[in-house]
């Protein structure tokens, strides 16, 4: 199906995501609770007429991505934290994906590296550009600051109710000679670090995504699955959200059963290999001769 008919929804989602990103910058403060900030941001998305396309991620310092508050999360923002807020908004499945790095310390250069890399990459986005060229400019910009891009994290395509589809948008020159096509919707997300430039798989994140539909015998798992299908379809969600609807025992047993059956995939938290500090910037773009950055303010 063509994305064309939904461009309006993609643009609406982008506008909400941009406003929410500004809201996040105001509420993330030293001594503030990560769980409270997360819930406020998710509520703000709904207030503005959108739905979260995935749980708000707030990854601190050496964690590059996929940390989202758990139901009893006690994390408090501290002096010197670098907080990456990754925001997803959807309207009828049309997703906007954007991220910002909030500096509670002295990481201004590291954040500038990711932000400038994103700006330089966005300048190149149009039909016919080679994917490797986008990766190359991200890599060069970050290296010019004396930092490393994270090589094994990349931007991605977006489709209805899907956050990670083709094409893969690398943060380095990966030799991919494929070109961007008109009307593709992509998220570009440079990550910069003073570490090794690699992420590894960390602890389970409690963020899940529906992978395969198949029958399941266990009754509470079945109930959970039908709620997930209806409420989130193929978009990521987390245990915290389910705990607002179902009791802890049903959720915990249901999720582990569904994961074991391969029906759900659970994301891992992604720390930097050498525990380097990581910054991130991200926008969503509709590829055109005059590309549209949906998540611009
Ligand atoms: Co993204």
PDB file of C-alpha atoms and ligand atoms in Angstrom:
ATOM      1  CA  UNK A   1       0.000   0.000   0.000  1.00  0.00           C
ATOM      2  CA  UNK A   2       1.199   3.481  -0.813  1.00  0.00           C
ATOM      3  CA  UNK A   3       1.968   5.760   2.092  1.00  0.00           C
ATOM      4  CA  UNK A   4       0.661   8.734   0.116  1.00  0.00           C
ATOM      5  CA  UNK A   5      -2.882   8.722   1.466  1.00  0.00           C
ATOM      6  CA  UNK A   6      -1.559   8.848   5.001  1.00  0.00           C
ATOM      7  CA  UNK A   7       0.890  11.697   4.641  1.00  0.00           C
ATOM      8  CA  UNK A   8      -1.543  13.909   6.511  1.00  0.00           C
ATOM      9  CA  UNK A   9      -1.495  11.504   9.440  1.00  0.00           C
ATOM     10  CA  UNK A  10       2.319  11.282   9.277  1.00  0.00           C
ATOM     11  CA  UNK A  11       2.507  15.068   9.390  1.00  0.00           C
ATOM     12  CA  UNK A  12       0.065  15.331  12.293  1.00  0.00           C
ATOM     13  CA  UNK A  13       1.982  12.682  14.237  1.00  0.00           C
ATOM     14  CA  UNK A  14       5.210  14.559  13.506  1.00  0.00           C
ATOM     15  CA  UNK A  15       3.868  17.840  14.785  1.00  0.00           C
ATOM     16  CA  UNK A  16       2.732  16.243  18.042  1.00  0.00           C
ATOM     17  CA  UNK A  17       6.080  14.467  18.426  1.00  0.00           C
ATOM     18  CA  UNK A  18       7.927  17.765  17.955  1.00  0.00           C
ATOM     19  CA  UNK A  19       5.805  19.522  20.588  1.00  0.00           C
ATOM     20  CA  UNK A  20       6.251  16.643  22.995  1.00  0.00           C
ATOM     21  CA  UNK A  21      10.020  16.777  22.465  1.00  0.00           C
ATOM     22  CA  UNK A  22       9.992  20.420  23.601  1.00  0.00           C
ATOM     23  CA  UNK A  23       7.826  19.454  26.572  1.00  0.00           C
ATOM     24  CA  UNK A  24      10.356  16.744  27.516  1.00  0.00           C
ATOM     25  CA  UNK A  25      13.193  19.303  27.540  1.00  0.00           C
ATOM     26  CA  UNK A  26      11.282  21.327  30.130  1.00  0.00           C
ATOM     27  CA  UNK A  27      10.406  18.517  32.511  1.00  0.00           C
ATOM     28  CA  UNK A  28      13.629  16.479  32.643  1.00  0.00           C
ATOM     29  CA  UNK A  29      15.528  17.971  35.593  1.00  0.00           C
ATOM     30  CA  UNK A  30      18.117  16.997  38.199  1.00  0.00           C
ATOM     31  CA  UNK A  31      16.391  15.156  41.105  1.00  0.00           C
ATOM     32  CA  UNK A  32      13.303  14.486  38.969  1.00  0.00           C
ATOM     33  CA  UNK A  33      11.836  10.992  38.694  1.00  0.00           C
ATOM     34  CA  UNK A  34      12.331   9.182  35.380  1.00  0.00           C
ATOM     35  CA  UNK A  35       9.049   7.304  35.778  1.00  0.00           C
ATOM     36  CA  UNK A  36       7.099  10.495  36.439  1.00  0.00           C
ATOM     37  CA  UNK A  37       8.660  12.282  33.465  1.00  0.00           C
ATOM     38  CA  UNK A  38       7.914   9.278  31.244  1.00  0.00           C
ATOM     39  CA  UNK A  39       4.267   9.172  32.263  1.00  0.00           C
ATOM     40  CA  UNK A  40       3.863  12.934  31.847  1.00  0.00           C
ATOM     41  CA  UNK A  41       5.264  12.751  28.329  1.00  0.00           C
ATOM     42  CA  UNK A  42       3.059   9.792  27.382  1.00  0.00           C
ATOM     43  CA  UNK A  43       0.020  11.643  28.743  1.00  0.00           C
ATOM     44  CA  UNK A  44       1.011  14.751  26.785  1.00  0.00           C
ATOM     45  CA  UNK A  45       0.994  12.741  23.531  1.00  0.00           C
ATOM     46  CA  UNK A  46      -2.587  11.714  24.216  1.00  0.00           C
ATOM     47  CA  UNK A  47      -3.597  15.236  25.271  1.00  0.00           C
ATOM     48  CA  UNK A  48      -2.353  16.533  21.916  1.00  0.00           C
ATOM     49  CA  UNK A  49      -4.446  13.959  20.048  1.00  0.00           C
ATOM     50  CA  UNK A  50      -1.862  11.254  19.301  1.00  0.00           C
ATOM     51  CA  UNK A  51      -1.042   7.826  20.665  1.00  0.00           C
ATOM     52  CA  UNK A  52       2.406   6.671  21.792  1.00  0.00           C
ATOM     53  CA  UNK A  53       3.887   4.568  18.954  1.00  0.00           C
ATOM     54  CA  UNK A  54       6.142   2.896  21.537  1.00  0.00           C
ATOM     55  CA  UNK A  55       6.882   3.418  25.243  1.00  0.00           C
ATOM     56  CA  UNK A  56       8.863   6.612  25.807  1.00  0.00           C
ATOM     57  CA  UNK A  57      12.528   5.650  26.124  1.00  0.00           C
ATOM     58  CA  UNK A  58      14.767   7.549  28.511  1.00  0.00           C
ATOM     59  CA  UNK A  59      18.226   6.084  28.198  1.00  0.00           C
ATOM     60  CA  UNK A  60      20.899   7.560  30.487  1.00  0.00           C
ATOM     61  CA  UNK A  61      24.628   8.092  29.868  1.00  0.00           C
ATOM     62  CA  UNK A  62      26.234   4.857  28.568  1.00  0.00           C
ATOM     63  CA  UNK A  63      22.862   3.322  27.669  1.00  0.00           C
ATOM     64  CA  UNK A  64      22.327   4.107  23.994  1.00  0.00           C
ATOM     65  CA  UNK A  65      18.693   3.046  23.671  1.00  0.00           C
ATOM     66  CA  UNK A  66      15.686   0.985  24.762  1.00  0.00           C
ATOM     67  CA  UNK A  67      15.519   1.902  28.430  1.00  0.00           C
ATOM     68  CA  UNK A  68      11.918   2.611  29.319  1.00  0.00           C
ATOM     69  CA  UNK A  69      10.610   3.170  32.842  1.00  0.00           C
ATOM     70  CA  UNK A  70       9.309   0.062  34.598  1.00  0.00           C
ATOM     71  CA  UNK A  71       6.191   0.171  36.799  1.00  0.00           C
ATOM     72  CA  UNK A  72       8.171   0.706  40.031  1.00  0.00           C
ATOM     73  CA  UNK A  73      11.100   2.531  38.500  1.00  0.00           C
ATOM     74  CA  UNK A  74      13.080   4.430  41.158  1.00  0.00           C
ATOM     75  CA  UNK A  75      15.546   6.129  38.792  1.00  0.00           C
ATOM     76  CA  UNK A  76      16.170   9.800  39.579  1.00  0.00           C
ATOM     77  CA  UNK A  77      17.967  12.145  37.180  1.00  0.00           C
ATOM     78  CA  UNK A  78      21.355  13.158  38.575  1.00  0.00           C
ATOM     79  CA  UNK A  79      23.780  15.975  37.972  1.00  0.00           C
ATOM     80  CA  UNK A  80      25.859  15.164  34.869  1.00  0.00           C
ATOM     81  CA  UNK A  81      23.364  12.731  33.347  1.00  0.00           C
ATOM     82  CA  UNK A  82      22.934  12.742  29.597  1.00  0.00           C
ATOM     83  CA  UNK A  83      19.283  11.798  29.027  1.00  0.00           C
ATOM     84  CA  UNK A  84      18.226  10.577  25.589  1.00  0.00           C
ATOM     85  CA  UNK A  85      14.473  10.862  25.182  1.00  0.00           C
ATOM     86  CA  UNK A  86      13.156   8.807  22.266  1.00  0.00           C
ATOM     87  CA  UNK A  87       9.586   9.677  21.329  1.00  0.00           C
ATOM     88  CA  UNK A  88       7.167   7.814  19.059  1.00  0.00           C
ATOM     89  CA  UNK A  89       3.733   9.144  18.149  1.00  0.00           C
ATOM     90  CA  UNK A  90       1.192   7.596  15.818  1.00  0.00           C
ATOM     91  CA  UNK A  91      -2.061   8.670  14.209  1.00  0.00           C
ATOM     92  CA  UNK A  92      -3.957   5.722  12.713  1.00  0.00           C
ATOM     93  CA  UNK A  93      -0.660   3.822  12.582  1.00  0.00           C
ATOM     94  CA  UNK A  94       1.263   6.614  10.829  1.00  0.00           C
ATOM     95  CA  UNK A  95       4.376   6.965  12.988  1.00  0.00           C
ATOM     96  CA  UNK A  96       6.643   9.885  13.837  1.00  0.00           C
ATOM     97  CA  UNK A  97       9.922   8.968  15.550  1.00  0.00           C
ATOM     98  CA  UNK A  98      12.121  11.664  17.078  1.00  0.00           C
ATOM     99  CA  UNK A  99      14.730  11.910  19.799  1.00  0.00           C
ATOM    100  CA  UNK A 100      16.578  14.542  21.752  1.00  0.00           C
ATOM    101  CA  UNK A 101      19.556  14.464  24.112  1.00  0.00           C
ATOM    102  CA  UNK A 102      19.133  16.488  27.286  1.00  0.00           C
ATOM    103  CA  UNK A 103      22.314  17.582  29.029  1.00  0.00           C
ATOM    104  CA  UNK A 104      22.295  17.745  32.837  1.00  0.00           C
ATOM    105  CA  UNK A 105      26.065  18.162  32.868  1.00  0.00           C
ATOM    106  CA  UNK A 106      28.983  18.852  30.539  1.00  0.00           C
ATOM    107  CA  UNK A 107      28.244  16.858  27.432  1.00  0.00           C
ATOM    108  CA  UNK A 108      27.479  19.716  25.116  1.00  0.00           C
ATOM    109  CA  UNK A 109      30.035  18.790  22.425  1.00  0.00           C
ATOM    110  CA  UNK A 110      28.901  15.168  22.313  1.00  0.00           C
ATOM    111  CA  UNK A 111      25.300  16.283  21.837  1.00  0.00           C
ATOM    112  CA  UNK A 112      26.269  18.823  19.183  1.00  0.00           C
ATOM    113  CA  UNK A 113      28.035  16.048  17.253  1.00  0.00           C
ATOM    114  CA  UNK A 114      24.863  13.949  16.966  1.00  0.00           C
ATOM    115  CA  UNK A 115      22.684  16.983  16.209  1.00  0.00           C
ATOM    116  CA  UNK A 116      24.961  18.345  13.497  1.00  0.00           C
ATOM    117  CA  UNK A 117      25.347  14.868  11.964  1.00  0.00           C
ATOM    118  CA  UNK A 118      21.555  14.679  11.750  1.00  0.00           C
ATOM    119  CA  UNK A 119      21.316  18.128  10.112  1.00  0.00           C
ATOM    120  CA  UNK A 120      23.993  17.252   7.558  1.00  0.00           C
ATOM    121  CA  UNK A 121      22.292  13.936   6.763  1.00  0.00           C
ATOM    122  CA  UNK A 122      18.887  15.620   6.345  1.00  0.00           C
ATOM    123  CA  UNK A 123      20.388  17.976   3.748  1.00  0.00           C
ATOM    124  CA  UNK A 124      21.132  14.957   1.538  1.00  0.00           C
ATOM    125  CA  UNK A 125      17.730  13.262   1.748  1.00  0.00           C
ATOM    126  CA  UNK A 126      16.067  13.095  -1.665  1.00  0.00           C
ATOM    127  CA  UNK A 127      15.093  10.403  -4.165  1.00  0.00           C
ATOM    128  CA  UNK A 128      18.157   8.815  -5.797  1.00  0.00           C
ATOM    129  CA  UNK A 129      20.710   9.492  -3.065  1.00  0.00           C
ATOM    130  CA  UNK A 130      22.785   6.446  -2.138  1.00  0.00           C
ATOM    131  CA  UNK A 131      22.200   5.193   1.394  1.00  0.00           C
ATOM    132  CA  UNK A 132      25.951   4.940   1.980  1.00  0.00           C
ATOM    133  CA  UNK A 133      26.262   8.693   1.376  1.00  0.00           C
ATOM    134  CA  UNK A 134      23.974   9.416   4.313  1.00  0.00           C
ATOM    135  CA  UNK A 135      25.994   7.090   6.535  1.00  0.00           C
ATOM    136  CA  UNK A 136      29.236   8.662   5.336  1.00  0.00           C
ATOM    137  CA  UNK A 137      28.226  12.217   6.235  1.00  0.00           C
ATOM    138  CA  UNK A 138      27.020  11.125   9.678  1.00  0.00           C
ATOM    139  CA  UNK A 139      30.297   9.307  10.297  1.00  0.00           C
ATOM    140  CA  UNK A 140      32.447  12.204   9.075  1.00  0.00           C
ATOM    141  CA  UNK A 141      30.570  14.835  11.069  1.00  0.00           C
ATOM    142  CA  UNK A 142      30.794  12.879  14.325  1.00  0.00           C
ATOM    143  CA  UNK A 143      34.462  12.009  13.776  1.00  0.00           C
ATOM    144  CA  UNK A 144      35.272  15.682  13.101  1.00  0.00           C
ATOM    145  CA  UNK A 145      34.173  16.332  16.697  1.00  0.00           C
ATOM    146  CA  UNK A 146      36.619  13.655  17.872  1.00  0.00           C
ATOM    147  CA  UNK A 147      33.878  11.122  18.706  1.00  0.00           C
ATOM    148  CA  UNK A 148      32.702   7.844  17.154  1.00  0.00           C
ATOM    149  CA  UNK A 149      29.345   7.058  15.557  1.00  0.00           C
ATOM    150  CA  UNK A 150      27.682   3.915  16.876  1.00  0.00           C
ATOM    151  CA  UNK A 151      28.198   1.511  13.979  1.00  0.00           C
ATOM    152  CA  UNK A 152      25.657  -1.134  14.906  1.00  0.00           C
ATOM    153  CA  UNK A 153      22.692   1.183  15.491  1.00  0.00           C
ATOM    154  CA  UNK A 154      20.883   2.726  12.574  1.00  0.00           C
ATOM    155  CA  UNK A 155      17.903   4.646  11.339  1.00  0.00           C
ATOM    156  CA  UNK A 156      15.079   2.842   9.601  1.00  0.00           C
ATOM    157  CA  UNK A 157      12.031   2.987   7.408  1.00  0.00           C
ATOM    158  CA  UNK A 158       8.535   3.507   8.833  1.00  0.00           C
ATOM    159  CA  UNK A 159       5.285   1.957   7.640  1.00  0.00           C
ATOM    160  CA  UNK A 160       1.787   1.827   9.038  1.00  0.00           C
ATOM    161  CA  UNK A 161       1.942   0.250  12.518  1.00  0.00           C
ATOM    162  CA  UNK A 162       5.620  -0.573  11.947  1.00  0.00           C
ATOM    163  CA  UNK A 163       8.534   1.259  13.490  1.00  0.00           C
ATOM    164  CA  UNK A 164      11.426  -0.669  11.974  1.00  0.00           C
ATOM    165  CA  UNK A 165      11.252  -1.509   8.278  1.00  0.00           C
ATOM    166  CA  UNK A 166      13.534  -1.135   5.276  1.00  0.00           C
ATOM    167  CA  UNK A 167      15.593   0.751   4.385  1.00  0.00           C
ATOM    168  CA  UNK A 168      18.252   0.571   7.043  1.00  0.00           C
ATOM    169  CA  UNK A 169      19.880   4.044   7.410  1.00  0.00           C
ATOM    170  CA  UNK A 170      23.420   3.499   8.698  1.00  0.00           C
ATOM    171  CA  UNK A 171      25.463   5.824  10.890  1.00  0.00           C
ATOM    172  CA  UNK A 172      28.632   4.981   8.928  1.00  0.00           C
ATOM    173  CA  UNK A 173      29.524   4.452   5.289  1.00  0.00           C
ATOM    174  CA  UNK A 174      28.485   0.794   5.104  1.00  0.00           C
ATOM    175  CA  UNK A 175      28.861   0.496   1.336  1.00  0.00           C
ATOM    176  CA  UNK A 176      25.090   0.278   0.718  1.00  0.00           C
ATOM    177  CA  UNK A 177      24.647   1.510  -2.863  1.00  0.00           C
ATOM    178  CA  UNK A 178      20.842   1.273  -2.747  1.00  0.00           C
ATOM    179  CA  UNK A 179      19.107   4.593  -3.202  1.00  0.00           C
ATOM    180  CA  UNK A 180      16.279   6.348  -1.379  1.00  0.00           C
ATOM    181  CA  UNK A 181      12.936   6.286  -3.197  1.00  0.00           C
ATOM    182  CA  UNK A 182      10.400   9.064  -3.465  1.00  0.00           C
ATOM    183  CA  UNK A 183       7.722   8.925  -0.729  1.00  0.00           C
ATOM    184  CA  UNK A 184       9.672   6.560   1.501  1.00  0.00           C
ATOM    185  CA  UNK A 185       9.338   7.515   5.138  1.00  0.00           C
ATOM    186  CA  UNK A 186      12.550   7.187   7.093  1.00  0.00           C
ATOM    187  CA  UNK A 187      13.904   7.985  10.538  1.00  0.00           C
ATOM    188  CA  UNK A 188      17.533   9.130  10.696  1.00  0.00           C
ATOM    189  CA  UNK A 189      19.146   8.749  14.101  1.00  0.00           C
ATOM    190  CA  UNK A 190      22.862   9.405  14.569  1.00  0.00           C
ATOM    191  CA  UNK A 191      24.383   8.243  17.852  1.00  0.00           C
ATOM    192  CA  UNK A 192      27.744   9.696  18.954  1.00  0.00           C
ATOM    193  CA  UNK A 193      29.956   8.330  21.725  1.00  0.00           C
ATOM    194  CA  UNK A 194      33.324   8.765  23.418  1.00  0.00           C
ATOM    195  CA  UNK A 195      33.414   4.961  23.751  1.00  0.00           C
ATOM    196  CA  UNK A 196      34.062   2.141  21.283  1.00  0.00           C
ATOM    197  CA  UNK A 197      31.280   3.039  18.851  1.00  0.00           C
ATOM    198  CA  UNK A 198      29.392  -0.216  19.408  1.00  0.00           C
ATOM    199  CA  UNK A 199      26.430  -1.276  21.481  1.00  0.00           C
ATOM    200  CA  UNK A 200      25.999  -4.681  23.056  1.00  0.00           C
ATOM    201  CA  UNK A 201      22.843  -6.450  24.229  1.00  0.00           C
ATOM    202  CA  UNK A 202      22.135  -5.678  27.888  1.00  0.00           C
ATOM    203  CA  UNK A 203      19.334  -6.650  30.233  1.00  0.00           C
ATOM    204  CA  UNK A 204      15.766  -7.302  29.055  1.00  0.00           C
ATOM    205  CA  UNK A 205      13.897  -4.015  28.592  1.00  0.00           C
ATOM    206  CA  UNK A 206      10.302  -5.159  29.220  1.00  0.00           C
ATOM    207  CA  UNK A 207       9.559  -3.597  25.802  1.00  0.00           C
ATOM    208  CA  UNK A 208       7.895  -6.142  23.508  1.00  0.00           C
ATOM    209  CA  UNK A 209       6.575  -6.402  19.983  1.00  0.00           C
ATOM    210  CA  UNK A 210       4.182  -8.847  18.328  1.00  0.00           C
ATOM    211  CA  UNK A 211       6.132 -11.019  15.874  1.00  0.00           C
ATOM    212  CA  UNK A 212       4.010 -14.005  14.809  1.00  0.00           C
ATOM    213  CA  UNK A 213       0.365 -14.754  15.416  1.00  0.00           C
ATOM    214  CA  UNK A 214      -0.344 -18.302  16.459  1.00  0.00           C
ATOM    215  CA  UNK A 215      -2.873 -19.984  18.720  1.00  0.00           C
ATOM    216  CA  UNK A 216      -2.055 -20.206  22.399  1.00  0.00           C
ATOM    217  CA  UNK A 217      -3.744 -22.530  24.863  1.00  0.00           C
ATOM    218  CA  UNK A 218      -3.158 -20.742  28.140  1.00  0.00           C
ATOM    219  CA  UNK A 219      -6.183 -18.608  28.860  1.00  0.00           C
ATOM    220  CA  UNK A 220      -4.604 -15.571  30.501  1.00  0.00           C
ATOM    221  CA  UNK A 221      -1.901 -15.462  27.815  1.00  0.00           C
ATOM    222  CA  UNK A 222      -4.641 -15.597  25.194  1.00  0.00           C
ATOM    223  CA  UNK A 223      -6.492 -12.713  26.817  1.00  0.00           C
ATOM    224  CA  UNK A 224      -3.296 -10.693  26.982  1.00  0.00           C
ATOM    225  CA  UNK A 225      -2.488 -11.450  23.340  1.00  0.00           C
ATOM    226  CA  UNK A 226      -5.860 -10.371  22.052  1.00  0.00           C
ATOM    227  CA  UNK A 227      -5.548  -7.099  23.989  1.00  0.00           C
ATOM    228  CA  UNK A 228      -2.054  -6.555  22.525  1.00  0.00           C
ATOM    229  CA  UNK A 229      -3.258  -7.258  18.963  1.00  0.00           C
ATOM    230  CA  UNK A 230      -6.131  -4.859  19.313  1.00  0.00           C
ATOM    231  CA  UNK A 231      -4.362  -2.090  21.194  1.00  0.00           C
ATOM    232  CA  UNK A 232      -0.827  -2.054  19.751  1.00  0.00           C
ATOM    233  CA  UNK A 233      -0.954  -4.265  16.630  1.00  0.00           C
ATOM    234  CA  UNK A 234       2.692  -4.519  15.524  1.00  0.00           C
ATOM    235  CA  UNK A 235       3.912  -1.472  17.457  1.00  0.00           C
ATOM    236  CA  UNK A 236       6.162  -1.889  20.520  1.00  0.00           C
ATOM    237  CA  UNK A 237       4.583  -1.722  23.995  1.00  0.00           C
ATOM    238  CA  UNK A 238       5.817  -2.527  27.480  1.00  0.00           C
ATOM    239  CA  UNK A 239       4.943  -4.408  30.618  1.00  0.00           C
ATOM    240  CA  UNK A 240       4.227  -1.155  32.490  1.00  0.00           C
ATOM    241  CA  UNK A 241       1.386  -0.332  30.109  1.00  0.00           C
ATOM    242  CA  UNK A 242      -0.153  -3.798  30.535  1.00  0.00           C
ATOM    243  CA  UNK A 243       0.078  -3.534  34.327  1.00  0.00           C
ATOM    244  CA  UNK A 244      -2.289  -0.584  34.156  1.00  0.00           C
ATOM    245  CA  UNK A 245      -4.931  -2.972  32.729  1.00  0.00           C
ATOM    246  CA  UNK A 246      -4.176  -6.459  34.067  1.00  0.00           C
ATOM    247  CA  UNK A 247      -2.881  -7.922  37.320  1.00  0.00           C
ATOM    248  CA  UNK A 248       0.799  -8.605  37.825  1.00  0.00           C
ATOM    249  CA  UNK A 249       0.540 -12.400  37.817  1.00  0.00           C
ATOM    250  CA  UNK A 250      -1.376 -12.578  34.522  1.00  0.00           C
ATOM    251  CA  UNK A 251       0.972 -10.093  32.874  1.00  0.00           C
ATOM    252  CA  UNK A 252       4.196 -11.703  34.086  1.00  0.00           C
ATOM    253  CA  UNK A 253       3.147 -15.266  33.228  1.00  0.00           C
ATOM    254  CA  UNK A 254       1.461 -14.231  29.993  1.00  0.00           C
ATOM    255  CA  UNK A 255       4.422 -12.256  28.710  1.00  0.00           C
ATOM    256  CA  UNK A 256       6.973 -14.957  29.464  1.00  0.00           C
ATOM    257  CA  UNK A 257       4.794 -17.611  27.830  1.00  0.00           C
ATOM    258  CA  UNK A 258       4.201 -15.503  24.723  1.00  0.00           C
ATOM    259  CA  UNK A 259       7.895 -14.708  24.510  1.00  0.00           C
ATOM    260  CA  UNK A 260       8.852 -18.382  24.900  1.00  0.00           C
ATOM    261  CA  UNK A 261       6.424 -19.294  22.095  1.00  0.00           C
ATOM    262  CA  UNK A 262       8.114 -16.748  19.799  1.00  0.00           C
ATOM    263  CA  UNK A 263       4.893 -14.759  19.526  1.00  0.00           C
ATOM    264  CA  UNK A 264       6.421 -11.749  21.271  1.00  0.00           C
ATOM    265  CA  UNK A 265       9.922 -10.403  20.828  1.00  0.00           C
ATOM    266  CA  UNK A 266      11.488  -8.612  23.793  1.00  0.00           C
ATOM    267  CA  UNK A 267      13.973  -5.811  23.153  1.00  0.00           C
ATOM    268  CA  UNK A 268      17.198  -5.622  25.137  1.00  0.00           C
ATOM    269  CA  UNK A 269      18.544  -2.503  26.797  1.00  0.00           C
ATOM    270  CA  UNK A 270      21.548  -1.387  24.720  1.00  0.00           C
ATOM    271  CA  UNK A 271      24.646  -0.249  26.651  1.00  0.00           C
ATOM    272  CA  UNK A 272      27.740   1.037  24.875  1.00  0.00           C
ATOM    273  CA  UNK A 273      30.444  -1.641  24.682  1.00  0.00           C
ATOM    274  CA  UNK A 274      33.069   0.371  26.621  1.00  0.00           C
ATOM    275  CA  UNK A 275      30.505   2.257  28.701  1.00  0.00           C
ATOM    276  CA  UNK A 276      31.169   5.427  26.726  1.00  0.00           C
ATOM    277  CA  UNK A 277      28.653   8.253  27.065  1.00  0.00           C
ATOM    278  CA  UNK A 278      26.190   8.243  24.165  1.00  0.00           C
ATOM    279  CA  UNK A 279      24.250  11.103  22.564  1.00  0.00           C
ATOM    280  CA  UNK A 280      21.465  10.810  19.982  1.00  0.00           C
ATOM    281  CA  UNK A 281      19.390  13.010  17.687  1.00  0.00           C
ATOM    282  CA  UNK A 282      16.545  11.850  15.448  1.00  0.00           C
ATOM    283  CA  UNK A 283      14.005  13.124  12.933  1.00  0.00           C
ATOM    284  CA  UNK A 284      11.447  11.492  10.647  1.00  0.00           C
ATOM    285  CA  UNK A 285      11.462  12.502   6.974  1.00  0.00           C
ATOM    286  CA  UNK A 286       9.278  11.920   3.931  1.00  0.00           C
ATOM    287  CA  UNK A 287      11.665  11.482   0.996  1.00  0.00           C
ATOM    288  CA  UNK A 288      10.933  13.945  -1.810  1.00  0.00           C
ATOM    289  CA  UNK A 289      12.897  16.318  -4.037  1.00  0.00           C
ATOM    290  CA  UNK A 290      11.884  18.789  -1.361  1.00  0.00           C
ATOM    291  CA  UNK A 291      11.859  16.395   1.595  1.00  0.00           C
ATOM    292  CA  UNK A 292       9.444  16.953   4.469  1.00  0.00           C
ATOM    293  CA  UNK A 293      10.847  16.662   7.988  1.00  0.00           C
ATOM    294  CA  UNK A 294       7.657  15.717   9.818  1.00  0.00           C
ATOM    295  CA  UNK A 295       9.132  16.113  13.294  1.00  0.00           C
ATOM    296  CA  UNK A 296      10.410  19.670  12.831  1.00  0.00           C
ATOM    297  CA  UNK A 297       8.917  22.180  15.226  1.00  0.00           C
TER     298      UNK A 297
HETATM  299 CO1  LIG B   1      13.996   5.473  15.502  1.00  0.00          CO
END
